[in-house]
């Protein structure tokens, strides 16, 4: 294993910080940050702002100018060596006269997958890969899954009392968690390509599902409504002024007369087959969304859609918020319904757990796969 110095790690941390500036904006491309270092000083820096614009390395090299000759480049992801929306970064690095490249992680994209590093080595450039590899991989966990499977990364978010209730026996649920927790949820929304809810949540809460962050203007994600019977009211807030560009309605096969009122409200109506339980097959829905280059989905539904997502095995990550309250009640709602595990040994393990505190609220993040 490579042994990297503290200064090497510091420069890569700077590149990671730069990459995060474009969180939620680069899809279907990855987040990438880069810095050019000469005489232990950063002389150029950049990040990839959005698909179709230059990559991080190009911005960093432009800023460095002639100072890039003989300098080192720190980049969170292996430089590309193929012509996509933009020219290959490897050629720009070679032309700039970079001496050594430190890469955070290899690119899982089959079009790159080590070819970028190989091209740099052929040109006589020293290459070290694996610097802060864990952090660099996590930076692009959405994209890493999508580019290798063409299926979006799915995060299940839920907020509950300490006894696991998302609503009282009367159905009251706002607000379980505090303002800081809700602010973090809006950041999650902005980071994901799409938010998904079921018809139950829409009828109960009539949410807008937009990303609202004070002082910022984040890109609003796609809003996906799972509604097999087309019960969504035509005046629902989720449609909003941009519904024709950002809302997708997933439903089963219906005649045109029933579907017609929605056509002018949404970007598209997705016809999804049912699974063996008679529900819309969420695994098939994820394939449809992947074909649209939607790389990540945040599920913000209720007990039923959460259970369906778990039963359909589409969840990659959980983000569960717990407030320091007890709700109780035989008729109060739990976080997840559905078919579920028959025995405890069939319960799904959560791994690589991270715990955040938002004042008295606790947020637990972890991975299913």
mmCIF file of C-alpha atoms in Angstrom:
data_model
loop_
_atom_site.group_PDB
_atom_site.id
_atom_site.type_symbol
_atom_site.label_atom_id
_atom_site.label_comp_id
_atom_site.label_asym_id
_atom_site.label_seq_id
_atom_site.Cartn_x
_atom_site.Cartn_y
_atom_site.Cartn_z
ATOM 1 C CA UNK A 1 0.000 0.000 0.000
ATOM 2 C CA UNK A 2 1.221 3.495 -0.809
ATOM 3 C CA UNK A 3 2.336 5.705 2.081
ATOM 4 C CA UNK A 4 1.341 9.314 1.478
ATOM 5 C CA UNK A 5 2.691 12.304 3.365
ATOM 6 C CA UNK A 6 0.605 14.698 5.434
ATOM 7 C CA UNK A 7 1.074 17.376 2.781
ATOM 8 C CA UNK A 8 -0.128 14.982 0.049
ATOM 9 C CA UNK A 9 -3.254 14.288 2.093
ATOM 10 C CA UNK A 10 -3.757 17.985 2.716
ATOM 11 C CA UNK A 11 -3.687 18.782 -0.992
ATOM 12 C CA UNK A 12 -6.159 15.982 -1.731
ATOM 13 C CA UNK A 13 -8.450 17.248 1.028
ATOM 14 C CA UNK A 14 -8.412 20.602 -0.759
ATOM 15 C CA UNK A 15 -9.355 18.853 -4.017
ATOM 16 C CA UNK A 16 -12.220 17.067 -2.227
ATOM 17 C CA UNK A 17 -13.493 20.355 -0.805
ATOM 18 C CA UNK A 18 -13.471 21.846 -4.298
ATOM 19 C CA UNK A 19 -15.359 18.868 -5.754
ATOM 20 C CA UNK A 20 -18.119 19.182 -3.146
ATOM 21 C CA UNK A 21 -18.884 22.727 -4.339
ATOM 22 C CA UNK A 22 -20.737 21.187 -7.286
ATOM 23 C CA UNK A 23 -22.754 18.708 -5.214
ATOM 24 C CA UNK A 24 -26.021 17.960 -7.003
ATOM 25 C CA UNK A 25 -24.995 19.813 -10.167
ATOM 26 C CA UNK A 26 -22.760 17.497 -12.208
ATOM 27 C CA UNK A 27 -25.078 14.543 -12.890
ATOM 28 C CA UNK A 28 -24.746 12.361 -14.893
ATOM 29 C CA UNK A 29 -21.050 13.131 -14.423
ATOM 30 C CA UNK A 30 -19.055 12.566 -11.228
ATOM 31 C CA UNK A 31 -17.891 15.188 -8.743
ATOM 32 C CA UNK A 32 -14.206 15.954 -9.290
ATOM 33 C CA UNK A 33 -11.776 18.443 -7.766
ATOM 34 C CA UNK A 34 -8.145 19.131 -8.663
ATOM 35 C CA UNK A 35 -5.200 21.239 -7.511
ATOM 36 C CA UNK A 36 -1.833 21.932 -9.148
ATOM 37 C CA UNK A 37 1.053 22.173 -6.670
ATOM 38 C CA UNK A 38 4.483 23.712 -7.302
ATOM 39 C CA UNK A 39 7.089 24.110 -4.537
ATOM 40 C CA UNK A 40 4.537 22.944 -1.965
ATOM 41 C CA UNK A 41 2.110 25.707 -2.914
ATOM 42 C CA UNK A 42 -1.198 25.485 -4.769
ATOM 43 C CA UNK A 43 -0.813 27.401 -8.032
ATOM 44 C CA UNK A 44 -4.014 26.229 -9.704
ATOM 45 C CA UNK A 45 -7.318 24.755 -8.577
ATOM 46 C CA UNK A 46 -10.660 23.800 -10.048
ATOM 47 C CA UNK A 47 -13.693 21.555 -9.961
ATOM 48 C CA UNK A 48 -16.092 20.152 -12.517
ATOM 49 C CA UNK A 49 -19.171 22.438 -12.358
ATOM 50 C CA UNK A 50 -21.639 20.512 -14.518
ATOM 51 C CA UNK A 51 -21.933 18.060 -17.414
ATOM 52 C CA UNK A 52 -20.706 19.519 -20.709
ATOM 53 C CA UNK A 53 -18.284 21.960 -19.075
ATOM 54 C CA UNK A 54 -14.516 21.397 -18.666
ATOM 55 C CA UNK A 55 -13.308 18.901 -16.103
ATOM 56 C CA UNK A 56 -11.600 19.853 -12.856
ATOM 57 C CA UNK A 57 -8.107 19.260 -14.220
ATOM 58 C CA UNK A 58 -8.635 21.737 -17.044
ATOM 59 C CA UNK A 59 -9.696 24.549 -14.715
ATOM 60 C CA UNK A 60 -6.716 23.844 -12.435
ATOM 61 C CA UNK A 61 -4.245 23.758 -15.329
ATOM 62 C CA UNK A 62 -5.632 26.979 -16.808
ATOM 63 C CA UNK A 63 -5.181 28.779 -13.506
ATOM 64 C CA UNK A 64 -1.683 27.416 -13.069
ATOM 65 C CA UNK A 65 -0.593 28.363 -16.587
ATOM 66 C CA UNK A 66 3.176 28.024 -17.096
ATOM 67 C CA UNK A 67 3.586 27.157 -13.421
ATOM 68 C CA UNK A 68 2.116 23.717 -14.202
ATOM 69 C CA UNK A 69 5.344 22.650 -15.924
ATOM 70 C CA UNK A 70 7.202 20.358 -13.552
ATOM 71 C CA UNK A 71 4.405 20.631 -10.960
ATOM 72 C CA UNK A 72 2.247 17.959 -9.325
ATOM 73 C CA UNK A 73 -1.472 17.455 -9.926
ATOM 74 C CA UNK A 74 -3.811 16.163 -7.213
ATOM 75 C CA UNK A 75 -7.161 14.986 -8.566
ATOM 76 C CA UNK A 76 -9.942 13.097 -6.774
ATOM 77 C CA UNK A 77 -10.682 10.806 -9.741
ATOM 78 C CA UNK A 78 -8.508 9.228 -12.399
ATOM 79 C CA UNK A 79 -8.234 11.624 -15.375
ATOM 80 C CA UNK A 80 -10.273 10.593 -18.398
ATOM 81 C CA UNK A 81 -8.603 9.351 -21.578
ATOM 82 C CA UNK A 82 -11.563 9.403 -23.947
ATOM 83 C CA UNK A 83 -13.509 11.927 -25.969
ATOM 84 C CA UNK A 84 -16.894 12.509 -24.352
ATOM 85 C CA UNK A 85 -18.703 15.819 -24.012
ATOM 86 C CA UNK A 86 -15.199 17.268 -23.557
ATOM 87 C CA UNK A 87 -11.710 16.277 -24.796
ATOM 88 C CA UNK A 88 -9.569 13.810 -22.807
ATOM 89 C CA UNK A 89 -7.926 15.354 -19.739
ATOM 90 C CA UNK A 90 -4.847 13.145 -20.066
ATOM 91 C CA UNK A 91 -3.697 15.009 -23.166
ATOM 92 C CA UNK A 92 -4.080 18.385 -21.456
ATOM 93 C CA UNK A 93 -2.065 17.106 -18.473
ATOM 94 C CA UNK A 94 0.705 15.828 -20.735
ATOM 95 C CA UNK A 95 0.792 19.053 -22.745
ATOM 96 C CA UNK A 96 0.969 21.158 -19.571
ATOM 97 C CA UNK A 97 4.160 19.370 -18.492
ATOM 98 C CA UNK A 98 2.873 17.976 -15.202
ATOM 99 C CA UNK A 99 5.582 15.929 -13.426
ATOM 100 C CA UNK A 100 3.458 13.717 -11.190
ATOM 101 C CA UNK A 101 -0.241 12.934 -10.753
ATOM 102 C CA UNK A 102 -1.826 11.878 -7.473
ATOM 103 C CA UNK A 103 -5.213 10.263 -8.070
ATOM 104 C CA UNK A 104 -7.723 9.589 -5.298
ATOM 105 C CA UNK A 105 -9.331 6.604 -6.972
ATOM 106 C CA UNK A 106 -9.498 4.749 -10.253
ATOM 107 C CA UNK A 107 -12.432 5.618 -12.482
ATOM 108 C CA UNK A 108 -15.032 2.786 -12.539
ATOM 109 C CA UNK A 109 -16.367 4.067 -15.868
ATOM 110 C CA UNK A 110 -15.701 1.239 -18.375
ATOM 111 C CA UNK A 111 -14.549 3.895 -20.863
ATOM 112 C CA UNK A 112 -11.734 4.885 -18.488
ATOM 113 C CA UNK A 113 -11.053 2.097 -15.932
ATOM 114 C CA UNK A 114 -7.270 2.538 -15.646
ATOM 115 C CA UNK A 115 -6.693 3.771 -19.206
ATOM 116 C CA UNK A 116 -6.175 7.338 -18.039
ATOM 117 C CA UNK A 117 -3.401 6.357 -15.649
ATOM 118 C CA UNK A 118 -1.825 4.086 -18.246
ATOM 119 C CA UNK A 119 -1.751 6.934 -20.805
ATOM 120 C CA UNK A 120 -0.050 9.249 -18.314
ATOM 121 C CA UNK A 121 2.558 6.627 -17.469
ATOM 122 C CA UNK A 122 3.248 6.072 -21.177
ATOM 123 C CA UNK A 123 4.005 9.779 -21.431
ATOM 124 C CA UNK A 124 6.562 9.527 -18.630
ATOM 125 C CA UNK A 125 4.421 11.064 -15.898
ATOM 126 C CA UNK A 126 4.700 9.572 -12.415
ATOM 127 C CA UNK A 127 1.318 8.395 -11.134
ATOM 128 C CA UNK A 128 0.239 7.475 -7.606
ATOM 129 C CA UNK A 129 -3.320 6.272 -7.042
ATOM 130 C CA UNK A 130 -5.254 5.624 -3.831
ATOM 131 C CA UNK A 131 -4.618 8.905 -1.982
ATOM 132 C CA UNK A 132 -7.594 9.298 0.416
ATOM 133 C CA UNK A 133 -9.261 6.547 -1.593
ATOM 134 C CA UNK A 134 -12.127 5.931 0.838
ATOM 135 C CA UNK A 135 -13.117 9.611 0.894
ATOM 136 C CA UNK A 136 -12.800 9.924 -2.881
ATOM 137 C CA UNK A 137 -14.964 6.842 -3.459
ATOM 138 C CA UNK A 138 -17.638 8.059 -1.056
ATOM 139 C CA UNK A 139 -17.673 11.431 -2.782
ATOM 140 C CA UNK A 140 -19.083 9.709 -5.871
ATOM 141 C CA UNK A 141 -21.086 6.861 -4.371
ATOM 142 C CA UNK A 142 -24.096 7.822 -6.517
ATOM 143 C CA UNK A 143 -22.135 7.913 -9.739
ATOM 144 C CA UNK A 144 -20.010 4.847 -8.950
ATOM 145 C CA UNK A 145 -23.116 2.665 -8.816
ATOM 146 C CA UNK A 146 -24.829 4.271 -11.786
ATOM 147 C CA UNK A 147 -21.879 4.120 -14.192
ATOM 148 C CA UNK A 148 -21.377 0.395 -13.534
ATOM 149 C CA UNK A 149 -25.028 -0.738 -13.396
ATOM 150 C CA UNK A 150 -27.035 2.035 -15.140
ATOM 151 C CA UNK A 151 -29.322 1.935 -12.084
ATOM 152 C CA UNK A 152 -29.575 4.898 -9.693
ATOM 153 C CA UNK A 153 -28.221 4.883 -6.163
ATOM 154 C CA UNK A 154 -31.171 4.882 -3.747
ATOM 155 C CA UNK A 155 -31.210 6.518 -0.302
ATOM 156 C CA UNK A 156 -34.096 5.860 2.060
ATOM 157 C CA UNK A 157 -34.728 8.813 4.373
ATOM 158 C CA UNK A 158 -37.144 8.667 7.286
ATOM 159 C CA UNK A 159 -37.784 10.644 10.473
ATOM 160 C CA UNK A 160 -39.184 9.018 13.597
ATOM 161 C CA UNK A 161 -39.548 9.168 17.353
ATOM 162 C CA UNK A 162 -37.193 7.081 19.483
ATOM 163 C CA UNK A 163 -39.806 4.319 19.468
ATOM 164 C CA UNK A 164 -39.747 4.282 15.654
ATOM 165 C CA UNK A 165 -43.031 6.080 14.949
ATOM 166 C CA UNK A 166 -43.400 8.413 11.964
ATOM 167 C CA UNK A 167 -46.916 9.569 12.926
ATOM 168 C CA UNK A 168 -49.296 9.396 15.872
ATOM 169 C CA UNK A 169 -52.385 7.164 15.944
ATOM 170 C CA UNK A 170 -54.340 10.145 14.526
ATOM 171 C CA UNK A 171 -51.890 10.518 11.622
ATOM 172 C CA UNK A 172 -50.225 13.706 12.900
ATOM 173 C CA UNK A 173 -46.536 13.923 11.969
ATOM 174 C CA UNK A 174 -45.329 17.519 11.584
ATOM 175 C CA UNK A 175 -42.806 18.118 12.833
ATOM 176 C CA UNK A 176 -41.082 15.131 14.458
ATOM 177 C CA UNK A 177 -37.527 16.373 13.995
ATOM 178 C CA UNK A 178 -36.028 19.802 14.600
ATOM 179 C CA UNK A 179 -35.121 22.589 12.213
ATOM 180 C CA UNK A 180 -31.452 21.575 11.907
ATOM 181 C CA UNK A 181 -32.443 18.057 10.868
ATOM 182 C CA UNK A 182 -34.870 19.430 8.291
ATOM 183 C CA UNK A 183 -32.150 21.733 6.933
ATOM 184 C CA UNK A 184 -29.920 18.676 6.411
ATOM 185 C CA UNK A 185 -32.775 16.946 4.568
ATOM 186 C CA UNK A 186 -32.956 19.857 2.124
ATOM 187 C CA UNK A 187 -29.236 19.413 1.489
ATOM 188 C CA UNK A 188 -29.911 15.737 0.799
ATOM 189 C CA UNK A 189 -32.613 16.753 -1.664
ATOM 190 C CA UNK A 190 -30.255 19.107 -3.462
ATOM 191 C CA UNK A 191 -27.564 16.405 -3.693
ATOM 192 C CA UNK A 192 -29.859 13.771 -5.248
ATOM 193 C CA UNK A 193 -31.153 13.777 -8.816
ATOM 194 C CA UNK A 194 -34.677 12.837 -7.774
ATOM 195 C CA UNK A 195 -37.048 12.552 -4.811
ATOM 196 C CA UNK A 196 -39.596 9.731 -4.748
ATOM 197 C CA UNK A 197 -42.807 9.535 -2.725
ATOM 198 C CA UNK A 198 -45.878 7.318 -2.750
ATOM 199 C CA UNK A 199 -49.447 8.438 -3.196
ATOM 200 C CA UNK A 200 -50.135 8.060 0.541
ATOM 201 C CA UNK A 201 -47.597 10.734 1.445
ATOM 202 C CA UNK A 202 -48.808 13.017 -1.318
ATOM 203 C CA UNK A 203 -52.459 12.820 -0.208
ATOM 204 C CA UNK A 204 -51.571 13.284 3.448
ATOM 205 C CA UNK A 205 -48.929 16.041 3.287
ATOM 206 C CA UNK A 206 -49.285 17.622 -0.197
ATOM 207 C CA UNK A 207 -45.522 18.355 -0.251
ATOM 208 C CA UNK A 208 -43.647 20.544 -2.731
ATOM 209 C CA UNK A 209 -40.513 18.320 -2.641
ATOM 210 C CA UNK A 210 -38.218 21.194 -3.570
ATOM 211 C CA UNK A 211 -34.766 21.886 -2.128
ATOM 212 C CA UNK A 212 -34.908 25.035 0.009
ATOM 213 C CA UNK A 213 -31.594 26.153 1.506
ATOM 214 C CA UNK A 214 -31.302 29.706 2.916
ATOM 215 C CA UNK A 215 -28.797 31.809 0.973
ATOM 216 C CA UNK A 216 -28.499 29.258 -1.826
ATOM 217 C CA UNK A 217 -30.354 28.450 -5.030
ATOM 218 C CA UNK A 218 -29.869 24.701 -5.416
ATOM 219 C CA UNK A 219 -31.103 22.813 -8.434
ATOM 220 C CA UNK A 220 -34.485 21.273 -7.690
ATOM 221 C CA UNK A 221 -34.453 17.496 -8.114
ATOM 222 C CA UNK A 222 -36.903 15.549 -10.220
ATOM 223 C CA UNK A 223 -40.046 14.692 -8.257
ATOM 224 C CA UNK A 224 -41.318 11.156 -8.779
ATOM 225 C CA UNK A 225 -44.831 10.199 -7.674
ATOM 226 C CA UNK A 226 -45.659 6.497 -7.367
ATOM 227 C CA UNK A 227 -49.416 6.329 -7.887
ATOM 228 C CA UNK A 228 -50.750 3.096 -9.361
ATOM 229 C CA UNK A 229 -54.436 4.184 -9.350
ATOM 230 C CA UNK A 230 -53.887 7.815 -10.476
ATOM 231 C CA UNK A 231 -55.373 9.390 -7.366
ATOM 232 C CA UNK A 232 -53.021 12.387 -7.406
ATOM 233 C CA UNK A 233 -55.063 15.636 -7.225
ATOM 234 C CA UNK A 234 -54.466 17.856 -10.236
ATOM 235 C CA UNK A 235 -53.817 20.860 -7.992
ATOM 236 C CA UNK A 236 -51.105 19.153 -5.909
ATOM 237 C CA UNK A 237 -48.208 21.390 -4.851
ATOM 238 C CA UNK A 238 -45.702 18.881 -6.218
ATOM 239 C CA UNK A 239 -46.498 19.957 -9.778
ATOM 240 C CA UNK A 240 -45.474 23.563 -9.112
ATOM 241 C CA UNK A 241 -44.445 25.992 -11.871
ATOM 242 C CA UNK A 242 -41.794 23.599 -13.233
ATOM 243 C CA UNK A 243 -43.818 20.391 -13.276
ATOM 244 C CA UNK A 244 -43.495 19.974 -17.027
ATOM 245 C CA UNK A 245 -39.700 19.814 -16.621
ATOM 246 C CA UNK A 246 -39.217 18.105 -13.249
ATOM 247 C CA UNK A 247 -42.152 15.791 -12.346
ATOM 248 C CA UNK A 248 -42.461 12.128 -13.329
ATOM 249 C CA UNK A 249 -45.609 10.142 -12.588
ATOM 250 C CA UNK A 250 -45.139 6.367 -12.210
ATOM 251 C CA UNK A 251 -48.327 4.349 -12.576
ATOM 252 C CA UNK A 252 -49.750 1.171 -14.047
ATOM 253 C CA UNK A 253 -51.432 0.843 -17.443
ATOM 254 C CA UNK A 254 -54.519 3.095 -17.778
ATOM 255 C CA UNK A 255 -56.719 4.169 -20.624
ATOM 256 C CA UNK A 256 -55.933 7.532 -22.210
ATOM 257 C CA UNK A 257 -59.023 9.209 -20.774
ATOM 258 C CA UNK A 258 -57.747 8.702 -17.228
ATOM 259 C CA UNK A 259 -54.171 9.685 -18.039
ATOM 260 C CA UNK A 260 -54.950 12.726 -20.224
ATOM 261 C CA UNK A 261 -55.481 15.293 -17.393
ATOM 262 C CA UNK A 262 -51.909 14.713 -16.178
ATOM 263 C CA UNK A 263 -50.112 15.084 -19.484
ATOM 264 C CA UNK A 264 -49.872 18.868 -19.299
ATOM 265 C CA UNK A 265 -48.712 18.777 -15.672
ATOM 266 C CA UNK A 266 -45.730 16.426 -15.816
ATOM 267 C CA UNK A 267 -42.597 15.765 -17.819
ATOM 268 C CA UNK A 268 -43.648 12.185 -18.482
ATOM 269 C CA UNK A 269 -45.938 9.389 -17.334
ATOM 270 C CA UNK A 270 -44.057 6.141 -16.722
ATOM 271 C CA UNK A 271 -46.007 2.908 -17.136
ATOM 272 C CA UNK A 272 -44.500 0.377 -14.732
ATOM 273 C CA UNK A 273 -45.552 -3.286 -14.372
ATOM 274 C CA UNK A 274 -46.746 -4.693 -11.069
ATOM 275 C CA UNK A 275 -44.758 -7.160 -8.986
ATOM 276 C CA UNK A 276 -45.998 -10.398 -7.412
ATOM 277 C CA UNK A 277 -47.525 -8.424 -4.512
ATOM 278 C CA UNK A 278 -49.624 -6.299 -6.870
ATOM 279 C CA UNK A 279 -47.536 -3.172 -6.249
ATOM 280 C CA UNK A 280 -45.695 -1.167 -8.865
ATOM 281 C CA UNK A 281 -42.357 -2.891 -9.378
ATOM 282 C CA UNK A 282 -39.897 -0.366 -7.965
ATOM 283 C CA UNK A 283 -36.916 -2.349 -9.275
ATOM 284 C CA UNK A 284 -38.261 -1.899 -12.808
ATOM 285 C CA UNK A 285 -38.903 1.779 -12.091
ATOM 286 C CA UNK A 286 -35.245 2.210 -11.131
ATOM 287 C CA UNK A 287 -34.196 0.750 -14.488
ATOM 288 C CA UNK A 288 -36.454 3.237 -16.273
ATOM 289 C CA UNK A 289 -35.003 6.120 -14.277
ATOM 290 C CA UNK A 290 -31.474 4.925 -14.999
ATOM 291 C CA UNK A 291 -32.226 4.974 -18.723
ATOM 292 C CA UNK A 292 -33.038 8.678 -18.233
ATOM 293 C CA UNK A 293 -29.590 9.195 -16.647
ATOM 294 C CA UNK A 294 -31.072 9.802 -13.212
ATOM 295 C CA UNK A 295 -28.151 8.656 -11.071
ATOM 296 C CA UNK A 296 -29.601 8.994 -7.549
ATOM 297 C CA UNK A 297 -33.008 8.813 -5.860
ATOM 298 C CA UNK A 298 -33.994 9.959 -2.368
ATOM 299 C CA UNK A 299 -37.088 8.179 -1.052
ATOM 300 C CA UNK A 300 -39.045 10.464 1.272
ATOM 301 C CA UNK A 301 -42.238 8.494 1.559
ATOM 302 C CA UNK A 302 -44.214 6.902 4.323
ATOM 303 C CA UNK A 303 -44.412 3.447 5.799
ATOM 304 C CA UNK A 304 -45.887 1.749 2.704
ATOM 305 C CA UNK A 305 -43.477 3.047 0.059
ATOM 306 C CA UNK A 306 -40.562 2.459 2.460
ATOM 307 C CA UNK A 307 -41.661 -1.144 2.886
ATOM 308 C CA UNK A 308 -42.118 -1.601 -0.844
ATOM 309 C CA UNK A 309 -38.617 -0.224 -1.486
ATOM 310 C CA UNK A 310 -37.153 -2.636 1.049
ATOM 311 C CA UNK A 311 -39.114 -5.595 -0.327
ATOM 312 C CA UNK A 312 -37.973 -4.716 -3.856
ATOM 313 C CA UNK A 313 -34.332 -4.610 -2.687
ATOM 314 C CA UNK A 314 -33.607 -1.228 -4.253
ATOM 315 C CA UNK A 315 -32.171 0.556 -1.202
ATOM 316 C CA UNK A 316 -28.439 1.243 -1.044
ATOM 317 C CA UNK A 317 -28.281 3.599 1.928
ATOM 318 C CA UNK A 318 -30.461 4.641 4.835
ATOM 319 C CA UNK A 319 -30.626 8.054 6.475
ATOM 320 C CA UNK A 320 -32.820 7.790 9.569
ATOM 321 C CA UNK A 321 -33.498 10.713 11.885
ATOM 322 C CA UNK A 322 -34.623 10.102 15.456
ATOM 323 C CA UNK A 323 -36.119 12.778 17.704
ATOM 324 C CA UNK A 324 -35.962 12.457 21.530
ATOM 325 C CA UNK A 325 -39.692 11.806 21.919
ATOM 326 C CA UNK A 326 -41.911 8.760 22.495
ATOM 327 C CA UNK A 327 -45.177 8.486 20.557
ATOM 328 C CA UNK A 328 -46.573 5.044 21.378
ATOM 329 C CA UNK A 329 -50.075 3.970 20.398
ATOM 330 C CA UNK A 330 -51.359 0.766 18.773
ATOM 331 C CA UNK A 331 -52.453 2.618 15.658
ATOM 332 C CA UNK A 332 -49.362 4.825 15.234
ATOM 333 C CA UNK A 333 -47.269 4.287 12.104
ATOM 334 C CA UNK A 334 -43.868 2.635 12.051
ATOM 335 C CA UNK A 335 -41.078 3.608 9.666
ATOM 336 C CA UNK A 336 -41.318 0.570 7.377
ATOM 337 C CA UNK A 337 -44.198 -1.773 6.586
ATOM 338 C CA UNK A 338 -44.296 -4.119 3.603
ATOM 339 C CA UNK A 339 -43.615 -7.847 3.718
ATOM 340 C CA UNK A 340 -40.408 -7.553 5.716
ATOM 341 C CA UNK A 341 -38.253 -10.263 7.282
ATOM 342 C CA UNK A 342 -39.892 -13.437 8.594
ATOM 343 C CA UNK A 343 -37.212 -14.095 11.201
ATOM 344 C CA UNK A 344 -34.509 -11.950 12.799
ATOM 345 C CA UNK A 345 -31.765 -13.832 10.997
ATOM 346 C CA UNK A 346 -33.340 -12.650 7.727
ATOM 347 C CA UNK A 347 -33.209 -8.999 8.811
ATOM 348 C CA UNK A 348 -31.024 -6.819 6.603
ATOM 349 C CA UNK A 349 -27.756 -5.686 8.230
ATOM 350 C CA UNK A 350 -26.697 -2.042 8.052
ATOM 351 C CA UNK A 351 -22.950 -1.502 7.620
ATOM 352 C CA UNK A 352 -20.460 1.395 7.708
ATOM 353 C CA UNK A 353 -22.645 3.392 10.072
ATOM 354 C CA UNK A 354 -22.138 7.118 10.652
ATOM 355 C CA UNK A 355 -23.957 9.037 13.374
ATOM 356 C CA UNK A 356 -24.661 12.771 13.208
ATOM 357 C CA UNK A 357 -26.135 14.982 15.903
ATOM 358 C CA UNK A 358 -28.456 17.872 15.129
ATOM 359 C CA UNK A 359 -28.920 19.345 18.589
ATOM 360 C CA UNK A 360 -30.996 16.660 20.340
ATOM 361 C CA UNK A 361 -31.862 14.797 17.127
ATOM 362 C CA UNK A 362 -29.774 11.827 15.997
ATOM 363 C CA UNK A 363 -29.188 10.889 12.360
ATOM 364 C CA UNK A 364 -27.969 7.398 11.508
ATOM 365 C CA UNK A 365 -26.556 6.774 8.027
ATOM 366 C CA UNK A 366 -25.484 3.357 6.810
ATOM 367 C CA UNK A 367 -25.366 1.019 3.824
ATOM 368 C CA UNK A 368 -27.347 -2.086 2.906
ATOM 369 C CA UNK A 369 -25.150 -3.334 0.077
#
